PDB file of C-alpha atoms in Angstrom:
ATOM      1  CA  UNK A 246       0.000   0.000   0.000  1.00 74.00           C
ATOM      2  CA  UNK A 247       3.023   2.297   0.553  1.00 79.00           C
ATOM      3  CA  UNK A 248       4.561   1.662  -2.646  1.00 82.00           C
ATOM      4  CA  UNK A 249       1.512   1.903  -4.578  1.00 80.00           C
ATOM      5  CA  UNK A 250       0.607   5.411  -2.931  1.00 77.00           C
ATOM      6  CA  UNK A 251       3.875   6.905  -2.742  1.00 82.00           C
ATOM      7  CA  UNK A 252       5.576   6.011  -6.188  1.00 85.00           C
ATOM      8  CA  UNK A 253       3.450   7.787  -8.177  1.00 81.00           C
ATOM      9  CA  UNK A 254       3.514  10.813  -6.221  1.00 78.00           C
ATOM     10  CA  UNK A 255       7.393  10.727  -6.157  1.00 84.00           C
ATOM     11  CA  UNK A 256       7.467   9.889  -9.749  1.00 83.00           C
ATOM     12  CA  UNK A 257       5.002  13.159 -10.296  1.00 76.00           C
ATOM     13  CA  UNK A 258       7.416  15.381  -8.084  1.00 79.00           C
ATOM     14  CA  UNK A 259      10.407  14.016 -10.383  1.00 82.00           C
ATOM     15  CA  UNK A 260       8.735  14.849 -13.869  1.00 76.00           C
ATOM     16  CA  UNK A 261       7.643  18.395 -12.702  1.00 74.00           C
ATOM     17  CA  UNK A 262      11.135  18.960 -11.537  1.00 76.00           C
ATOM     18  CA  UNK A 263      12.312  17.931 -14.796  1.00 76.00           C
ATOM     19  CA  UNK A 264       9.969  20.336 -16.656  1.00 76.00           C
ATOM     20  CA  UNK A 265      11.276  23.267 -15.046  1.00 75.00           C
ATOM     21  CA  UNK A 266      14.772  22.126 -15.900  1.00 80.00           C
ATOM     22  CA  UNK A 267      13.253  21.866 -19.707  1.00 80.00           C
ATOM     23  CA  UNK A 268      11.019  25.627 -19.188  1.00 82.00           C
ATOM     24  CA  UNK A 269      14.622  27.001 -18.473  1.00 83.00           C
ATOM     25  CA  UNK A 270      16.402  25.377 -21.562  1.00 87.00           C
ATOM     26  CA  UNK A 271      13.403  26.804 -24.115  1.00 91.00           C
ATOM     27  CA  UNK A 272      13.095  30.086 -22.486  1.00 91.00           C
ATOM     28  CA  UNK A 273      16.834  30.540 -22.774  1.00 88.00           C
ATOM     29  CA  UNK A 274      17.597  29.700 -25.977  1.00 90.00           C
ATOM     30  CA  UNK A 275      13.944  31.343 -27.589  1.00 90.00           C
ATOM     31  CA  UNK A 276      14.418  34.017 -25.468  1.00 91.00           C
ATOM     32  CA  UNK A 277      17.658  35.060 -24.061  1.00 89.00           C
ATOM     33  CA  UNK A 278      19.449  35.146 -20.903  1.00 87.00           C
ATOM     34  CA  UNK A 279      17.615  38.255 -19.491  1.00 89.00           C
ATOM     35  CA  UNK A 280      14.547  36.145 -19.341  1.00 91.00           C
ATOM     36  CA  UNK A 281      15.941  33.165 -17.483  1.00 89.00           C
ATOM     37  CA  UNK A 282      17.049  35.772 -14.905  1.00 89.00           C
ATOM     38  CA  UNK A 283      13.072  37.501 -14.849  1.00 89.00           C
ATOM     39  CA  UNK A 284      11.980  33.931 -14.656  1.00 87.00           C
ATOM     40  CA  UNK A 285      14.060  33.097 -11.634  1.00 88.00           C
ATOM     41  CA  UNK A 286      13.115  35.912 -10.001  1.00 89.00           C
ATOM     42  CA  UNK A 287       9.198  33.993  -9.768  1.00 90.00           C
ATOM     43  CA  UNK A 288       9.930  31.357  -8.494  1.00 86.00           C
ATOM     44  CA  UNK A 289       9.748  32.395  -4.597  1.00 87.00           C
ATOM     45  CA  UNK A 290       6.661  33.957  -5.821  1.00 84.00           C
ATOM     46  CA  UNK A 291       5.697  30.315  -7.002  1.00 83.00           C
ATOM     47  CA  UNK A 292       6.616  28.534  -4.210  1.00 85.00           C
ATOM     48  CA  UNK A 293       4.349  30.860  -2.076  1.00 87.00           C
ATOM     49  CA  UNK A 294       1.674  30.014  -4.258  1.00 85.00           C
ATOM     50  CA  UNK A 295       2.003  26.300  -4.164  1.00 84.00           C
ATOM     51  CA  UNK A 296       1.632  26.694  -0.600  1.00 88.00           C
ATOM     52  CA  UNK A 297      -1.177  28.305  -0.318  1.00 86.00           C
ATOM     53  CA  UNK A 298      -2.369  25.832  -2.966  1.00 85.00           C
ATOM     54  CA  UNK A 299      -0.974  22.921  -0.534  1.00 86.00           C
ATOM     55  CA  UNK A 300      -2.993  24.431   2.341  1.00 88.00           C
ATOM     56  CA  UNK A 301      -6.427  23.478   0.704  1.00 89.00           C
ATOM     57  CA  UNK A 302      -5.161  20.669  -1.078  1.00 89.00           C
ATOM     58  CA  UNK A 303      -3.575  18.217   1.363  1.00 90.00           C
ATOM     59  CA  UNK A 304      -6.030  19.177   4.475  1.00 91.00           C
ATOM     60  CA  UNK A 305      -8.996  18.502   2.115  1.00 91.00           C
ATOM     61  CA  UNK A 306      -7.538  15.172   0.773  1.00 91.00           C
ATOM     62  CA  UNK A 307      -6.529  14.316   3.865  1.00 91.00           C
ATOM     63  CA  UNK A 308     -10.612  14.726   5.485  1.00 93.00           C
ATOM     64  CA  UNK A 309     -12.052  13.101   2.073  1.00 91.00           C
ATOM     65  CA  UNK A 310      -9.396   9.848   2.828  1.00 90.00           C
ATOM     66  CA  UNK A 311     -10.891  10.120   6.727  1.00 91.00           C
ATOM     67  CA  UNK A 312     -14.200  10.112   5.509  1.00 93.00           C
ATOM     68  CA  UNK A 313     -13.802   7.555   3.117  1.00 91.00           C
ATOM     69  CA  UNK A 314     -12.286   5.537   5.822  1.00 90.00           C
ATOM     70  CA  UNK A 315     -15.023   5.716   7.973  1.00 93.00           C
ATOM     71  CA  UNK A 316     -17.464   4.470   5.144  1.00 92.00           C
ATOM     72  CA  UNK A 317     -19.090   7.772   5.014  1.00 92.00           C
ATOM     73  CA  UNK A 318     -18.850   8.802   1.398  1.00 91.00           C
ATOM     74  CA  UNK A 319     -21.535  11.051   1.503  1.00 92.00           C
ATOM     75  CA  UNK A 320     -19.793  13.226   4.290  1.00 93.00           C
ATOM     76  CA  UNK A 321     -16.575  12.590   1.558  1.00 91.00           C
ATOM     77  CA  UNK A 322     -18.206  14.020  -0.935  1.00 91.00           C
ATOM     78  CA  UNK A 323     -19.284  17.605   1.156  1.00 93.00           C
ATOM     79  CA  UNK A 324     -15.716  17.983   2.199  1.00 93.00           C
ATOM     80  CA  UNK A 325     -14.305  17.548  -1.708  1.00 92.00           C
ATOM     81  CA  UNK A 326     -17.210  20.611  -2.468  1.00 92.00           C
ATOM     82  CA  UNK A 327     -15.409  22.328   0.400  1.00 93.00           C
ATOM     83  CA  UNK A 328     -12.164  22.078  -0.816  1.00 93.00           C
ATOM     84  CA  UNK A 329     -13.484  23.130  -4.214  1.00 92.00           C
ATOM     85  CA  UNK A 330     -15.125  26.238  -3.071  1.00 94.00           C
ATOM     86  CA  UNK A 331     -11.709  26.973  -0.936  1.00 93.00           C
ATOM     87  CA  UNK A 332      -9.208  26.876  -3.265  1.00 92.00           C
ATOM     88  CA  UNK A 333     -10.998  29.257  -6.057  1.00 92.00           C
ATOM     89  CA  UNK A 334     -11.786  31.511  -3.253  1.00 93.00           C
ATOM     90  CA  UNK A 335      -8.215  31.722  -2.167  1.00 92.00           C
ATOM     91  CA  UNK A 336      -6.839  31.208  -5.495  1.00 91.00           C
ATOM     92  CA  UNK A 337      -9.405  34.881  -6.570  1.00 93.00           C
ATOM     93  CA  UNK A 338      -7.920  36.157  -3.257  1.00 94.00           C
ATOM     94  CA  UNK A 339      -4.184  35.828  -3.998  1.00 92.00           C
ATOM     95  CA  UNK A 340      -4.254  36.597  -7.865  1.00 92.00           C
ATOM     96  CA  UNK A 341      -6.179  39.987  -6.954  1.00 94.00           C
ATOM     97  CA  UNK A 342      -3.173  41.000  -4.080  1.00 94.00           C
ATOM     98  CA  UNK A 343      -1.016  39.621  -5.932  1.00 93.00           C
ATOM     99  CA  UNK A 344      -1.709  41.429  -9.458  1.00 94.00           C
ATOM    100  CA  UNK A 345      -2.505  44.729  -7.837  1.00 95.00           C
ATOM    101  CA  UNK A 346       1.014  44.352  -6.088  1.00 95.00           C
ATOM    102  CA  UNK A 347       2.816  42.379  -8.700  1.00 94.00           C
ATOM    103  CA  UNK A 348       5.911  44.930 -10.089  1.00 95.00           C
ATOM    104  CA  UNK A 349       6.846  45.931  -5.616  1.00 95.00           C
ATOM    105  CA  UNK A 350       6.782  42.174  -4.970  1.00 93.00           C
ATOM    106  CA  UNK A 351       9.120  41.247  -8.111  1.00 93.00           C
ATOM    107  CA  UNK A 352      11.445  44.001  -6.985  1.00 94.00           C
ATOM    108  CA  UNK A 353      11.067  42.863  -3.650  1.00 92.00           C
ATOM    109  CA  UNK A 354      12.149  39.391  -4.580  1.00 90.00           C
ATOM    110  CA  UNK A 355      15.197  40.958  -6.743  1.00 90.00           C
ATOM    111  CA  UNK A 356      14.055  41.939 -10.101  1.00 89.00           C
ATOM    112  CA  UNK A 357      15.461  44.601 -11.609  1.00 90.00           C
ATOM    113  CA  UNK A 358      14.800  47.199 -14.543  1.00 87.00           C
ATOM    114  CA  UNK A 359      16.211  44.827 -17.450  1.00 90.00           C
ATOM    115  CA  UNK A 360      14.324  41.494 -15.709  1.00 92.00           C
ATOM    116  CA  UNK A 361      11.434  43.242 -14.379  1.00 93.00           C
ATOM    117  CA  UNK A 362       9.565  43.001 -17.743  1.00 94.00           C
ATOM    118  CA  UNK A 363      10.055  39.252 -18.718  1.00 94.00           C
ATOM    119  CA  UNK A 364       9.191  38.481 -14.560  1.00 93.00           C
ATOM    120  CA  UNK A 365       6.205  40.410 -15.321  1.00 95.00           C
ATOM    121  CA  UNK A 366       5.080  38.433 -18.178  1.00 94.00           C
ATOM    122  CA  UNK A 367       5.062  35.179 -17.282  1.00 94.00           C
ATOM    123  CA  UNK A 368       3.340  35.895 -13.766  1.00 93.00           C
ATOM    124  CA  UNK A 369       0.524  37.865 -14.765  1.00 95.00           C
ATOM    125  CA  UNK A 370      -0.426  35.113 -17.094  1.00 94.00           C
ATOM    126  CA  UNK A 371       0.294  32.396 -14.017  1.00 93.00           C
ATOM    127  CA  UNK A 372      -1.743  34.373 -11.660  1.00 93.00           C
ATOM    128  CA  UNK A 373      -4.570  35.289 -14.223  1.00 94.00           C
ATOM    129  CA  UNK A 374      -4.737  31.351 -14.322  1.00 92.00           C
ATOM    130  CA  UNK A 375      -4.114  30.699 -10.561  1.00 89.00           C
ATOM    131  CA  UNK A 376      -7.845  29.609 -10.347  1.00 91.00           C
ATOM    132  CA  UNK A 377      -7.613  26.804 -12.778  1.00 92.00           C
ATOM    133  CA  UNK A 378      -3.819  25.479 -11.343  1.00 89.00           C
ATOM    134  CA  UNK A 379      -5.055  25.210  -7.644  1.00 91.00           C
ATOM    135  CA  UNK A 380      -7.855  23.176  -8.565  1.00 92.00           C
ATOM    136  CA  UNK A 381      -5.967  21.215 -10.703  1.00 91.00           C
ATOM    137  CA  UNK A 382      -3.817  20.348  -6.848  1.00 90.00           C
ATOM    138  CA  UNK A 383      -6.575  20.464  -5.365  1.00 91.00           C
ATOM    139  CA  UNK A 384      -8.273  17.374  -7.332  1.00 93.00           C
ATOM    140  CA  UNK A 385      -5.597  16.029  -7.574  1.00 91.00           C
ATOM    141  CA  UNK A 386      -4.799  15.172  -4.092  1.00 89.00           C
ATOM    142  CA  UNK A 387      -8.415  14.349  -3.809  1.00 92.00           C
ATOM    143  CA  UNK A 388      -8.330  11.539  -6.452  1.00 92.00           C
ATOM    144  CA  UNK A 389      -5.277  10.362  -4.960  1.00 89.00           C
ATOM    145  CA  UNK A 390      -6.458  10.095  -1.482  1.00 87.00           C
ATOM    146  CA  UNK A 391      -9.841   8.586  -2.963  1.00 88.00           C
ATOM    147  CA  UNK A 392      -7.891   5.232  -3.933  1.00 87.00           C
ATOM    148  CA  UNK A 393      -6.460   6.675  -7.206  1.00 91.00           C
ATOM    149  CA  UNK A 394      -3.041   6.717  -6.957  1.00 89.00           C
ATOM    150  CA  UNK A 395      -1.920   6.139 -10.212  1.00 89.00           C
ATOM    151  CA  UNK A 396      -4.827   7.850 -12.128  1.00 92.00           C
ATOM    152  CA  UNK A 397      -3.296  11.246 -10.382  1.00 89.00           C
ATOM    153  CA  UNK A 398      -0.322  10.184 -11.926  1.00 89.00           C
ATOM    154  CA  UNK A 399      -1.040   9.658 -15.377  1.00 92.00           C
ATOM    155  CA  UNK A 400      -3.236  13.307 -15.461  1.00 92.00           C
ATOM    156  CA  UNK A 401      -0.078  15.139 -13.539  1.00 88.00           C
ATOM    157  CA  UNK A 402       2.371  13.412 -16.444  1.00 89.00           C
ATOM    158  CA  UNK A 403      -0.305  14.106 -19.393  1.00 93.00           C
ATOM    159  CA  UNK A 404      -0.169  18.021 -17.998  1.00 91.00           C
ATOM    160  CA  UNK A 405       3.974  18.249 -18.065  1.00 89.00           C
ATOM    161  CA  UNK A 406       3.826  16.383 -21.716  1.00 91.00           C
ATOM    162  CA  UNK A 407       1.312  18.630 -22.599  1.00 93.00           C
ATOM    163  CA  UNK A 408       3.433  21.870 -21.132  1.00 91.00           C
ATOM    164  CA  UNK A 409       7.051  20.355 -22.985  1.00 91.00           C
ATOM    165  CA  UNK A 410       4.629  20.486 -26.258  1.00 94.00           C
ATOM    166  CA  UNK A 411       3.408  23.846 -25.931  1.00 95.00           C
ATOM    167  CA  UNK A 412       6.291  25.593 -24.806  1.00 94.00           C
ATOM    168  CA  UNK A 413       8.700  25.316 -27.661  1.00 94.00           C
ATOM    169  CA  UNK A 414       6.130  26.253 -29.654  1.00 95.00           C
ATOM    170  CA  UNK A 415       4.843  29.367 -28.215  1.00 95.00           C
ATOM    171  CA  UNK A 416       8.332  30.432 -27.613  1.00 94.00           C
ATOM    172  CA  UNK A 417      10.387  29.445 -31.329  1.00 94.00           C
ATOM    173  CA  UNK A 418       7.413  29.079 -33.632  1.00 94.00           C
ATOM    174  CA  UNK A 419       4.666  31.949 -32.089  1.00 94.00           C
ATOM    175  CA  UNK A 420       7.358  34.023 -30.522  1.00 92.00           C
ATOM    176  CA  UNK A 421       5.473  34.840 -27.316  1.00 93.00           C
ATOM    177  CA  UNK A 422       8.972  34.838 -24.924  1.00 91.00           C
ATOM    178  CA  UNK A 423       7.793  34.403 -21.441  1.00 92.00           C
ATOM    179  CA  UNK A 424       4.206  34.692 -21.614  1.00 94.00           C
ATOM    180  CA  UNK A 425       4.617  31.991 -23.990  1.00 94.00           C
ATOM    181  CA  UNK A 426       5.460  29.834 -21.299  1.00 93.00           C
ATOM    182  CA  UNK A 427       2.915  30.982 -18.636  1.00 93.00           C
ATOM    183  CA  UNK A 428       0.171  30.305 -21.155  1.00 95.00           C
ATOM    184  CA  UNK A 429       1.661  26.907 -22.246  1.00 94.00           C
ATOM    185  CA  UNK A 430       1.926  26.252 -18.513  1.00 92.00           C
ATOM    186  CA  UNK A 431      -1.906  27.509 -17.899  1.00 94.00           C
ATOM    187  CA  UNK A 432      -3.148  25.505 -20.585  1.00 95.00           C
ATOM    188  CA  UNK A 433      -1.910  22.173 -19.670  1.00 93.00           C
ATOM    189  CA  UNK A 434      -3.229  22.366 -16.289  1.00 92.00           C
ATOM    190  CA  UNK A 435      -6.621  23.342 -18.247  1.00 95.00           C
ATOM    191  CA  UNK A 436      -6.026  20.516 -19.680  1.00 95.00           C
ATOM    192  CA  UNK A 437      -5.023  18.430 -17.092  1.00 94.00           C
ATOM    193  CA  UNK A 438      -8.369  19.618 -14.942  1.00 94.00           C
ATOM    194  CA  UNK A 439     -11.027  18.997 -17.443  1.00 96.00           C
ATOM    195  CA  UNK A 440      -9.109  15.192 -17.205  1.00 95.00           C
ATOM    196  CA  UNK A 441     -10.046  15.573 -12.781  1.00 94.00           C
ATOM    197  CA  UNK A 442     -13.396  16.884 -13.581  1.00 93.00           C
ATOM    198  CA  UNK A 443     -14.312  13.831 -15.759  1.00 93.00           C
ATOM    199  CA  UNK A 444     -13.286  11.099 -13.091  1.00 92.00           C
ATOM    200  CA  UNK A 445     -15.200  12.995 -10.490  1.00 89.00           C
ATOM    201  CA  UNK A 446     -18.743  13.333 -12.880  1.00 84.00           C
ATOM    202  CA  UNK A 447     -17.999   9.944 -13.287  1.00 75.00           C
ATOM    203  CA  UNK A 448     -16.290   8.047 -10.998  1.00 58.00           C
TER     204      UNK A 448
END
């Protein structure tokens, strides 16, 4: 039960890890060196939404697996609305701060006037699609902590495929630079959500 619960979850955490090493690689050679710098710069502002996103994701999947537990699925089924309703409310919350504040926190986090721009770019676009990436977590936790271990999987490696697609190709071909990539990366969790949303219509 171990292995079959916490291999795919490690193998998930490996293959996003790797797509950030790929994000950097396009970015830098579509782009230039200036924007690997702005895009840098995000990613304290990244990890501090992941958090937040972590906050609703793991304390909801961790109720629904209680619930579950306890052969009360209908009680499992109000807390997964709950943890629906939470993370768009906090994901609204922190993309409004976070957008009306965006240029003094980049600074803050050591952007300057020649990285500013490209930081810019790519999280407006992340932030504008905040919303759809913490419910992506969000669901995803909840199908893995619902028995479906390896189902979370599969929809967390279709979404990096589908990012390593679309970012060369927004970058190189469209010529979007860093918004390129924070619209490749909102799209595949799109992507990766309306996959969550069909298992949970019908499980």
């Amino acid at each position: 039960l171990l292995l079959g619960y916490s291999l795919p979850a490690i193998t998930s955490m490996v293959v996003v890890s790797l797509y950030n090493i790929f994000s950097s690689i396009f970015i830098g050679h579509g782009v230039g060196a200036l924007a690997i710098t702005g895009l840098a710069v995000t990613f304290p502002f990244m990890n501090l939404l992941l958090a937040v996103c972590m906050l609703v994701a793991i304390g909801g999947a961790t109720v629904c697996s209680l619930e579950l537990g306890a052969k009360r699925p209908e009680r499992a089924a109000l807390v997964l609305g709950h943890t629906v309703v939470l993370s768009l409310f906090f994901a609204v919350i922190f993309a409004l701060l976070s957008l009306l504040f965006l240029d003094p926190i980049l600074i803050l986090f050591g952007a300057s006037g020649d990285t500013l721009g490209y930081a810019r770019d790519y999280m407006e676009i992340i932030l504008w699609g905040g919303p759809t990436g913490m419910l992506m977590i969000a669901l995803s936790h909840s199908l893995r902590a619902s028995g479906y271990p390896a189902k979370s999987m599969l929809i967390s490696l279709f979404s990096v495929a589908a990012n390593i697609i679309l970012t060369p190709i927004f970058i190189f071909i469209l010529h979007w630079g860093t918004r390129g990539a924070g619209i490749a990366t909102v799209l595949s969790k799109i992507m990766a959500l309306v996959l969550l949303l069909l298992h949970f219509k019908n499980p």
